[in-house]
Amino acid sequence: MKLLRVLIFSTIFYCLPLNAQNYYFPPLSGSQWDTVSLSGLGWNIEQLPPLYSFLENNNTRAFIVLKDGKIALEKYFGTFTKDSLWYWASAGKTMTAVLVGIAQKEGFLSLSDTSSKWLGSGWTSLPPEKEKRITVWNQLTMTTGLDDGVADDDCTLPSCLIYKADAGTRWAYHNAPYTLLDSVIYKSTGETLNQFYFSRVRTKIGMNGLFIRSGSYNNVLYTTPRSMARFGLLMLNRGRWENTAVLSDTGYFSAMTNTSQNINLSYGYLWWLNGKSSHMLPTSQLVFPGYLSPQAPKDMFSALGKNGQILNIVPSLGIVTIRMGDSPDNSLVPTTLNNQIWERLNQVIAPSTNVIYTEKADFPDKFALSQNFPNPFNPETQFDFQIAEQSRVKLAVYDVLGREVAVLVNEERAAGSYTARWNASAEMSGVYFCKMTADGFSSTIRLLLLR
């Protein structure tokens, strides 16, 4: 019965409108944006230098963290400033997803519309019966079935859009079908992409910037870092800017930010999703087990673009993060970089979430992880562990399916005895496992959360 009550409460909780959260919204014009002190949040200021050093060494230009709408961290590198314009790359796909949702809500189109309705017959090189199977929904979910292995996957000409599989049966990260959503918006609403962006989003939330043609096919969004943060705040508040409903279709918002198909569980409507049991990546048909970003909160959803353009939204923490900059690697979506940033950001925000370190003044002669206490527990428990010599230590909690649900420690630590505390208030009753690894040592203990 106790577990049943937990399930019922969780169902009710997740059905409540999350926009009841008391977020701060900056004025629509001007540079005023309230800040929040790190000490007031209980964040670890001493961990900022390693975070900023990592960001700078990996070609970052702008980094912002919002907490409940207010600026907690804002850092610029080199000559970059809050007024500098920068491109979103594929992170801008998420803006298009929002615009399509608005267009549907206003009655201009439906996700079930065939793409041919708006792009005309023959927009691909497919036989008519195959082309008619492709819908606007397929374009939003990367399931058109068109071949992403062509010489130029940005090319939107019919000669470049060739058959690979039936629509809806194959997930592949493919720019061209996405780009053609711009034409779907224009043909259905009678407004250009920029006109629709300006009137439906930009002016309503105080953004700047515009979509600019890049190369022969792509339309790329350019804004300032704070404008990207404004968009993130809009998403944190589920499509509402203070009292203004920008994307008022709550059903569309939920579908957009949750698994959209059963092939790549970590993909919504052009948004990347954390916390799923598996994920896929661009240019590959492999399905990788585990979360997209294991170091990040599992409810995070993200806009990710080439060369490390990142926008993260974490509803459970009321946090938005943005990173703009140059490439640290050559990935189309910066999943590795995002994970590495979170690994360091966790050390800043951990004191206000679920981790407290207590260093004890002794020098053990062996590595050890003691059984947690109390056990069973509800909702907090603590782990005592020993480090015999300076080592890279990881202490993480896993559920019975082997999914990582919390990282309590993941850093270089000096020899000594420590305590880490885990608050599992966001987790369901059940069995969990805590694993410690350090310098060849590995130990796992079993825990029981009872509500």
XYZ file of C-alpha atoms in Angstrom:
451
model
C 0.000 0.000 0.000
C 2.878 2.327 0.792
C 4.345 1.834 -2.689
C 0.878 2.306 -4.215
C 0.486 5.632 -2.410
C 3.870 6.720 -3.796
C 2.814 5.818 -7.330
C -0.506 7.639 -6.984
C 1.181 10.738 -5.559
C 3.802 10.718 -8.315
C 1.115 10.454 -10.992
C -0.811 13.375 -9.505
C 2.361 15.425 -9.083
C 3.480 15.016 -12.677
C 0.026 15.960 -13.942
C 0.075 19.292 -12.127
C 0.841 22.379 -14.232
C 4.511 23.117 -13.679
C 4.170 26.750 -14.712
C 2.844 27.417 -11.218
C 6.523 27.606 -10.214
C 7.505 31.090 -9.069
C 10.160 31.934 -11.645
C 11.695 35.350 -12.182
C 11.404 36.875 -15.667
C 13.652 39.749 -16.774
C 12.053 42.807 -18.441
C 11.381 42.505 -22.169
C 13.753 45.375 -22.955
C 16.978 46.695 -21.511
C 19.841 44.837 -19.840
C 18.367 44.453 -16.344
C 18.429 40.846 -15.179
C 18.343 40.008 -11.494
C 21.069 37.805 -10.085
C 21.163 35.383 -7.177
C 24.151 34.949 -4.856
C 25.916 31.599 -4.852
C 26.276 31.725 -1.080
C 22.529 32.196 -0.770
C 22.036 29.083 -2.896
C 24.572 27.176 -0.854
C 26.713 26.556 -3.940
C 30.405 25.815 -3.674
C 32.239 28.942 -4.877
C 35.625 27.220 -4.510
C 34.719 24.925 -7.416
C 34.187 27.806 -9.870
C 37.848 28.154 -10.968
C 38.096 24.521 -12.191
C 34.801 24.941 -14.055
C 35.812 28.205 -15.709
C 39.276 26.873 -16.517
C 37.764 23.874 -18.270
C 35.370 26.088 -20.218
C 38.130 28.448 -21.325
C 40.467 25.607 -22.308
C 37.712 24.156 -24.471
C 37.095 27.288 -26.536
C 34.019 28.562 -24.722
C 32.908 32.130 -25.408
C 29.838 32.413 -23.168
C 28.479 30.415 -20.233
C 25.325 31.228 -18.254
C 23.448 29.387 -15.518
C 19.974 30.530 -14.458
C 18.436 29.424 -11.172
C 14.658 29.903 -11.119
C 15.118 32.573 -13.791
C 17.792 34.643 -12.064
C 21.412 34.667 -13.203
C 23.553 32.523 -10.919
C 26.615 32.291 -13.179
C 27.559 34.425 -16.194
C 31.035 34.245 -17.670
C 32.490 35.462 -20.949
C 35.879 34.614 -22.391
C 38.262 36.587 -24.572
C 36.634 39.571 -26.261
C 33.139 38.056 -26.127
C 30.467 39.980 -24.164
C 26.790 39.673 -23.292
C 26.027 41.738 -26.409
C 27.993 39.558 -28.835
C 26.023 37.650 -31.450
C 26.721 33.963 -31.996
C 25.177 31.114 -33.962
C 23.096 28.294 -32.475
C 23.903 25.735 -35.198
C 21.598 22.723 -34.709
C 20.526 23.959 -31.278
C 18.286 26.260 -33.342
C 16.264 23.226 -34.408
C 14.443 23.536 -31.099
C 13.220 27.028 -31.973
C 11.764 25.605 -35.181
C 10.062 22.877 -33.147
C 8.392 25.533 -30.992
C 7.328 27.531 -34.067
C 5.751 24.432 -35.631
C 3.831 23.848 -32.394
C 2.555 27.423 -32.430
C 1.551 27.107 -36.087
C -0.415 23.953 -35.303
C -2.126 25.573 -32.310
C -3.176 28.509 -34.514
C -4.713 26.091 -37.012
C -2.277 26.600 -39.888
C -1.069 23.004 -40.034
C -1.234 19.611 -38.366
C 1.629 17.263 -37.526
C -0.301 14.538 -39.340
C -0.256 16.550 -42.584
C 1.747 14.929 -45.345
C 4.834 16.986 -46.077
C 3.728 16.983 -49.719
C 0.683 19.060 -48.737
C 3.020 21.987 -48.063
C 6.123 21.177 -50.106
C 4.295 19.931 -53.189
C 4.484 16.522 -54.813
C 7.941 15.595 -56.024
C 9.827 17.347 -53.212
C 11.811 14.110 -52.935
C 13.021 11.523 -55.452
C 10.772 8.904 -53.880
C 7.926 7.127 -55.672
C 4.685 9.018 -54.948
C 3.308 6.294 -52.675
C 6.460 6.414 -50.510
C 6.662 10.207 -50.468
C 3.059 10.482 -49.273
C 3.951 8.495 -46.148
C 6.206 11.292 -44.890
C 4.466 13.730 -42.548
C 5.381 16.899 -40.685
C 5.675 14.689 -37.583
C 8.344 12.607 -39.337
C 10.309 15.762 -40.108
C 10.160 16.774 -36.420
C 11.259 13.370 -35.154
C 14.004 12.544 -37.704
C 12.042 9.559 -39.001
C 11.427 10.499 -42.648
C 13.258 7.406 -43.883
C 15.284 9.534 -46.308
C 18.922 8.546 -46.787
C 21.191 10.544 -44.466
C 24.267 9.006 -46.098
C 24.130 11.161 -49.221
C 27.134 13.275 -50.174
C 25.545 16.445 -48.768
C 23.006 15.820 -46.028
C 22.166 19.546 -45.957
C 20.960 19.466 -49.568
C 17.193 19.967 -49.878
C 16.954 19.329 -53.624
C 14.802 16.359 -54.687
C 17.889 14.695 -56.173
C 19.444 14.616 -52.679
C 16.343 13.251 -50.939
C 16.343 9.557 -51.743
C 14.689 6.505 -50.238
C 16.323 4.517 -47.443
C 13.358 3.158 -45.462
C 9.647 3.709 -45.016
C 8.779 6.797 -42.985
C 8.581 6.061 -39.272
C 10.685 2.880 -39.366
C 14.188 4.378 -39.109
C 15.682 7.195 -36.991
C 18.554 9.161 -38.522
C 19.872 12.639 -37.777
C 19.337 14.353 -41.134
C 19.487 18.114 -41.644
C 17.703 18.421 -44.986
C 14.204 17.219 -43.958
C 14.466 19.396 -40.852
C 15.431 22.456 -42.926
C 12.362 21.982 -45.084
C 10.209 22.653 -42.025
C 11.065 26.304 -42.718
C 9.175 25.979 -46.007
C 6.335 24.146 -44.266
C 5.942 27.124 -41.904
C 6.045 29.613 -44.794
C 3.628 27.701 -47.032
C 1.128 27.059 -44.213
C 1.204 30.456 -42.461
C 2.149 32.813 -45.308
C 4.933 34.216 -43.115
C 8.653 33.681 -43.532
C 10.581 31.885 -40.830
C 11.895 35.185 -39.448
C 8.496 36.873 -39.587
C 6.947 34.008 -37.650
C 9.841 33.923 -35.166
C 9.677 37.681 -34.600
C 5.919 37.862 -34.016
C 5.367 34.625 -32.071
C 8.488 34.326 -29.906
C 11.114 37.061 -30.171
C 8.979 40.068 -29.238
C 7.044 38.150 -26.583
C 10.072 37.148 -24.516
C 12.524 39.940 -25.298
C 14.908 37.985 -27.505
C 17.015 39.396 -30.323
C 18.672 37.921 -33.393
C 17.346 36.243 -36.505
C 17.736 33.274 -38.828
C 20.450 33.854 -41.455
C 21.033 31.772 -44.578
C 24.243 29.762 -44.266
C 25.568 28.098 -47.391
C 23.102 26.974 -50.023
C 20.453 25.432 -47.780
C 20.621 26.059 -44.027
C 18.938 28.797 -42.019
C 20.939 29.369 -38.835
C 19.726 31.279 -35.779
C 22.040 33.994 -34.404
C 21.399 35.685 -31.042
C 23.219 36.931 -27.967
C 23.898 34.491 -25.101
C 21.234 36.085 -22.909
C 18.666 35.608 -25.668
C 19.431 31.895 -25.695
C 18.985 31.953 -21.911
C 15.597 33.699 -22.347
C 14.472 30.895 -24.641
C 15.649 28.381 -22.049
C 13.621 30.151 -19.364
C 10.562 30.009 -21.632
C 11.065 26.251 -21.938
C 11.640 25.880 -18.187
C 8.218 27.460 -17.671
C 6.681 25.090 -20.240
C 6.079 27.618 -23.000
C 4.881 30.554 -20.903
C 6.690 33.857 -20.369
C 5.382 35.085 -17.041
C 1.643 35.487 -17.784
C 1.961 35.234 -21.571
C 1.290 31.895 -23.241
C 3.828 31.727 -26.077
C 3.357 28.023 -26.776
C -0.045 27.425 -25.209
C -0.532 23.846 -26.429
C 0.527 21.913 -23.307
C 0.013 18.584 -25.045
C 2.412 19.584 -27.807
C 4.966 20.824 -25.264
C 4.881 17.499 -23.419
C 5.199 15.511 -26.646
C 8.045 17.762 -27.817
C 10.089 17.200 -24.653
C 9.474 13.463 -24.259
C 10.371 10.394 -26.300
C 8.722 10.818 -29.698
C 9.238 7.328 -31.163
C 10.543 3.926 -30.034
C 13.809 3.929 -31.992
C 15.866 6.720 -30.394
C 14.365 7.069 -26.936
C 16.477 10.161 -26.269
C 14.878 12.293 -28.970
C 11.667 14.319 -28.833
C 10.594 16.905 -31.404
C 14.119 18.116 -32.303
C 15.018 18.193 -28.576
C 17.571 15.817 -27.012
C 16.417 14.051 -23.844
C 18.421 12.784 -20.893
C 17.455 10.021 -18.469
C 16.375 7.444 -21.055
C 17.549 3.827 -21.081
C 19.294 4.203 -24.448
C 20.265 6.786 -27.046
C 21.416 7.183 -30.629
C 23.799 9.728 -32.139
C 24.211 11.417 -35.549
C 25.794 9.450 -38.427
C 25.260 6.131 -36.645
C 22.552 3.488 -36.454
C 23.961 2.052 -33.232
C 21.808 2.178 -30.120
C 23.915 2.957 -27.058
C 22.739 1.840 -23.605
C 22.379 4.436 -20.856
C 21.710 8.147 -20.536
C 22.774 10.680 -23.135
C 24.529 12.711 -20.378
C 25.168 10.478 -17.332
C 26.595 13.362 -15.266
C 23.524 15.554 -15.784
C 20.128 15.426 -14.047
C 18.005 12.768 -15.680
C 15.045 15.090 -16.397
C 17.222 17.445 -18.472
C 16.261 18.178 -22.074
C 18.666 19.953 -24.398
C 19.214 21.915 -27.588
C 22.564 20.795 -28.989
C 24.486 22.201 -31.943
C 27.750 21.738 -33.778
C 30.904 23.227 -32.266
C 29.477 23.065 -28.770
C 26.332 25.203 -28.839
C 24.376 24.012 -25.798
C 21.112 24.902 -24.083
C 20.034 22.708 -21.149
C 16.771 22.850 -19.196
C 16.495 21.015 -15.861
C 12.946 21.356 -14.452
C 13.683 19.476 -11.209
C 16.353 22.000 -10.219
C 14.876 25.110 -11.858
C 18.121 25.430 -13.800
C 18.913 26.588 -17.343
C 22.473 26.453 -18.689
C 23.852 27.797 -21.957
C 27.252 27.428 -23.583
C 28.295 29.202 -26.787
C 31.704 28.931 -28.385
C 34.068 27.293 -30.802
C 34.597 23.604 -31.323
C 36.373 21.477 -28.710
C 35.913 18.517 -31.079
C 34.238 17.677 -34.378
C 30.957 16.211 -33.127
C 27.661 17.313 -34.692
C 26.001 17.344 -31.272
C 28.261 18.055 -28.280
C 27.154 15.251 -25.962
C 30.659 14.602 -24.623
C 31.349 18.272 -23.921
C 27.965 18.687 -22.244
C 28.670 15.739 -19.972
C 32.128 17.079 -19.092
C 30.681 20.483 -18.201
C 28.079 18.879 -15.961
C 30.755 16.826 -14.239
C 32.354 20.097 -13.116
C 29.147 22.074 -12.636
C 27.924 19.380 -10.241
C 30.812 20.231 -7.923
C 29.500 23.814 -7.775
C 25.818 23.091 -7.257
C 26.104 19.786 -5.350
C 25.822 21.302 -1.851
C 22.324 22.570 -2.683
C 21.130 19.289 -4.157
C 22.124 15.926 -2.757
C 25.783 15.784 -1.728
C 27.564 16.861 1.429
C 31.213 16.011 1.995
C 32.653 15.565 5.477
C 36.401 15.008 5.547
C 37.742 13.147 8.580
C 41.233 13.742 9.929
C 42.755 10.283 9.597
C 44.767 8.454 6.977
C 43.435 4.963 6.234
C 45.707 2.239 4.935
C 43.171 0.805 2.488
C 40.307 1.728 0.191
C 36.869 0.889 1.576
C 33.158 1.624 1.180
C 31.036 0.978 4.273
C 27.391 -0.020 4.264
C 25.176 3.049 4.108
C 23.392 4.244 7.238
C 20.523 4.194 7.803
C 19.446 1.280 5.653
C 16.554 1.010 4.843
C 16.246 4.787 4.580
C 13.776 7.560 3.684
C 14.747 9.802 2.004
C 18.363 10.495 3.061
C 21.243 8.163 3.769
C 25.000 8.531 4.122
C 28.024 6.645 2.809
C 31.359 6.476 4.633
C 34.335 5.684 2.442
C 38.112 5.613 2.754
C 40.855 6.513 0.302
C 44.334 5.135 0.978
C 46.126 7.502 -1.405
C 45.260 10.405 -3.656
C 43.048 9.001 -6.393
C 40.335 9.715 -8.879
C 37.226 8.530 -7.019
C 33.736 7.890 -8.297
C 30.794 7.128 -6.017
C 27.524 6.630 -7.877
C 24.055 5.216 -7.230
C 22.307 2.879 -9.685
C 18.797 1.477 -9.904
C 18.004 -2.217 -10.389
C 18.188 -1.790 -14.180
C 21.756 -0.538 -13.909
C 20.870 3.062 -14.734
C 22.949 5.727 -13.019
C 20.567 7.874 -10.943
C 23.054 9.967 -8.932
C 26.766 10.758 -8.970
C 27.859 11.666 -5.445
C 31.602 11.924 -6.037
C 33.559 12.065 -9.279
C 36.835 13.852 -8.737
C 40.421 13.668 -7.552
C 40.519 13.329 -3.746
C 43.385 13.239 -1.246
C 43.894 10.270 1.081
C 41.441 10.317 3.958
C 38.023 9.274 5.239
C 34.920 10.913 3.834
C 31.157 10.941 4.094
C 28.764 11.556 1.207
C 25.037 11.995 1.760
C 22.346 11.199 -0.764
C 18.851 12.656 -0.651
C 16.648 10.305 -2.679
C 13.451 12.363 -2.415
C 13.170 12.397 -6.228
C 13.368 8.597 -6.507
C 10.808 5.821 -6.100
C 10.837 3.179 -3.383
C 12.969 0.174 -4.190
C 16.420 -1.402 -4.258
C 19.419 0.658 -5.331
C 23.145 0.013 -5.499
C 26.042 2.309 -4.624
C 29.348 1.628 -6.349
C 32.733 3.110 -5.501
C 35.713 2.904 -7.858
C 39.207 4.284 -7.202
C 42.700 3.325 -8.351
C 41.761 -0.243 -9.283
C 39.495 -0.641 -6.249
C 35.809 -1.387 -6.742
C 33.067 -2.053 -4.201
C 29.261 -2.152 -4.416
C 26.670 -2.109 -1.662
C 22.912 -2.659 -1.723
C 20.478 -0.041 -0.377
C 16.750 -0.025 0.212
C 14.617 3.107 -0.105
C 11.269 2.753 1.687
C 8.550 5.383 1.538
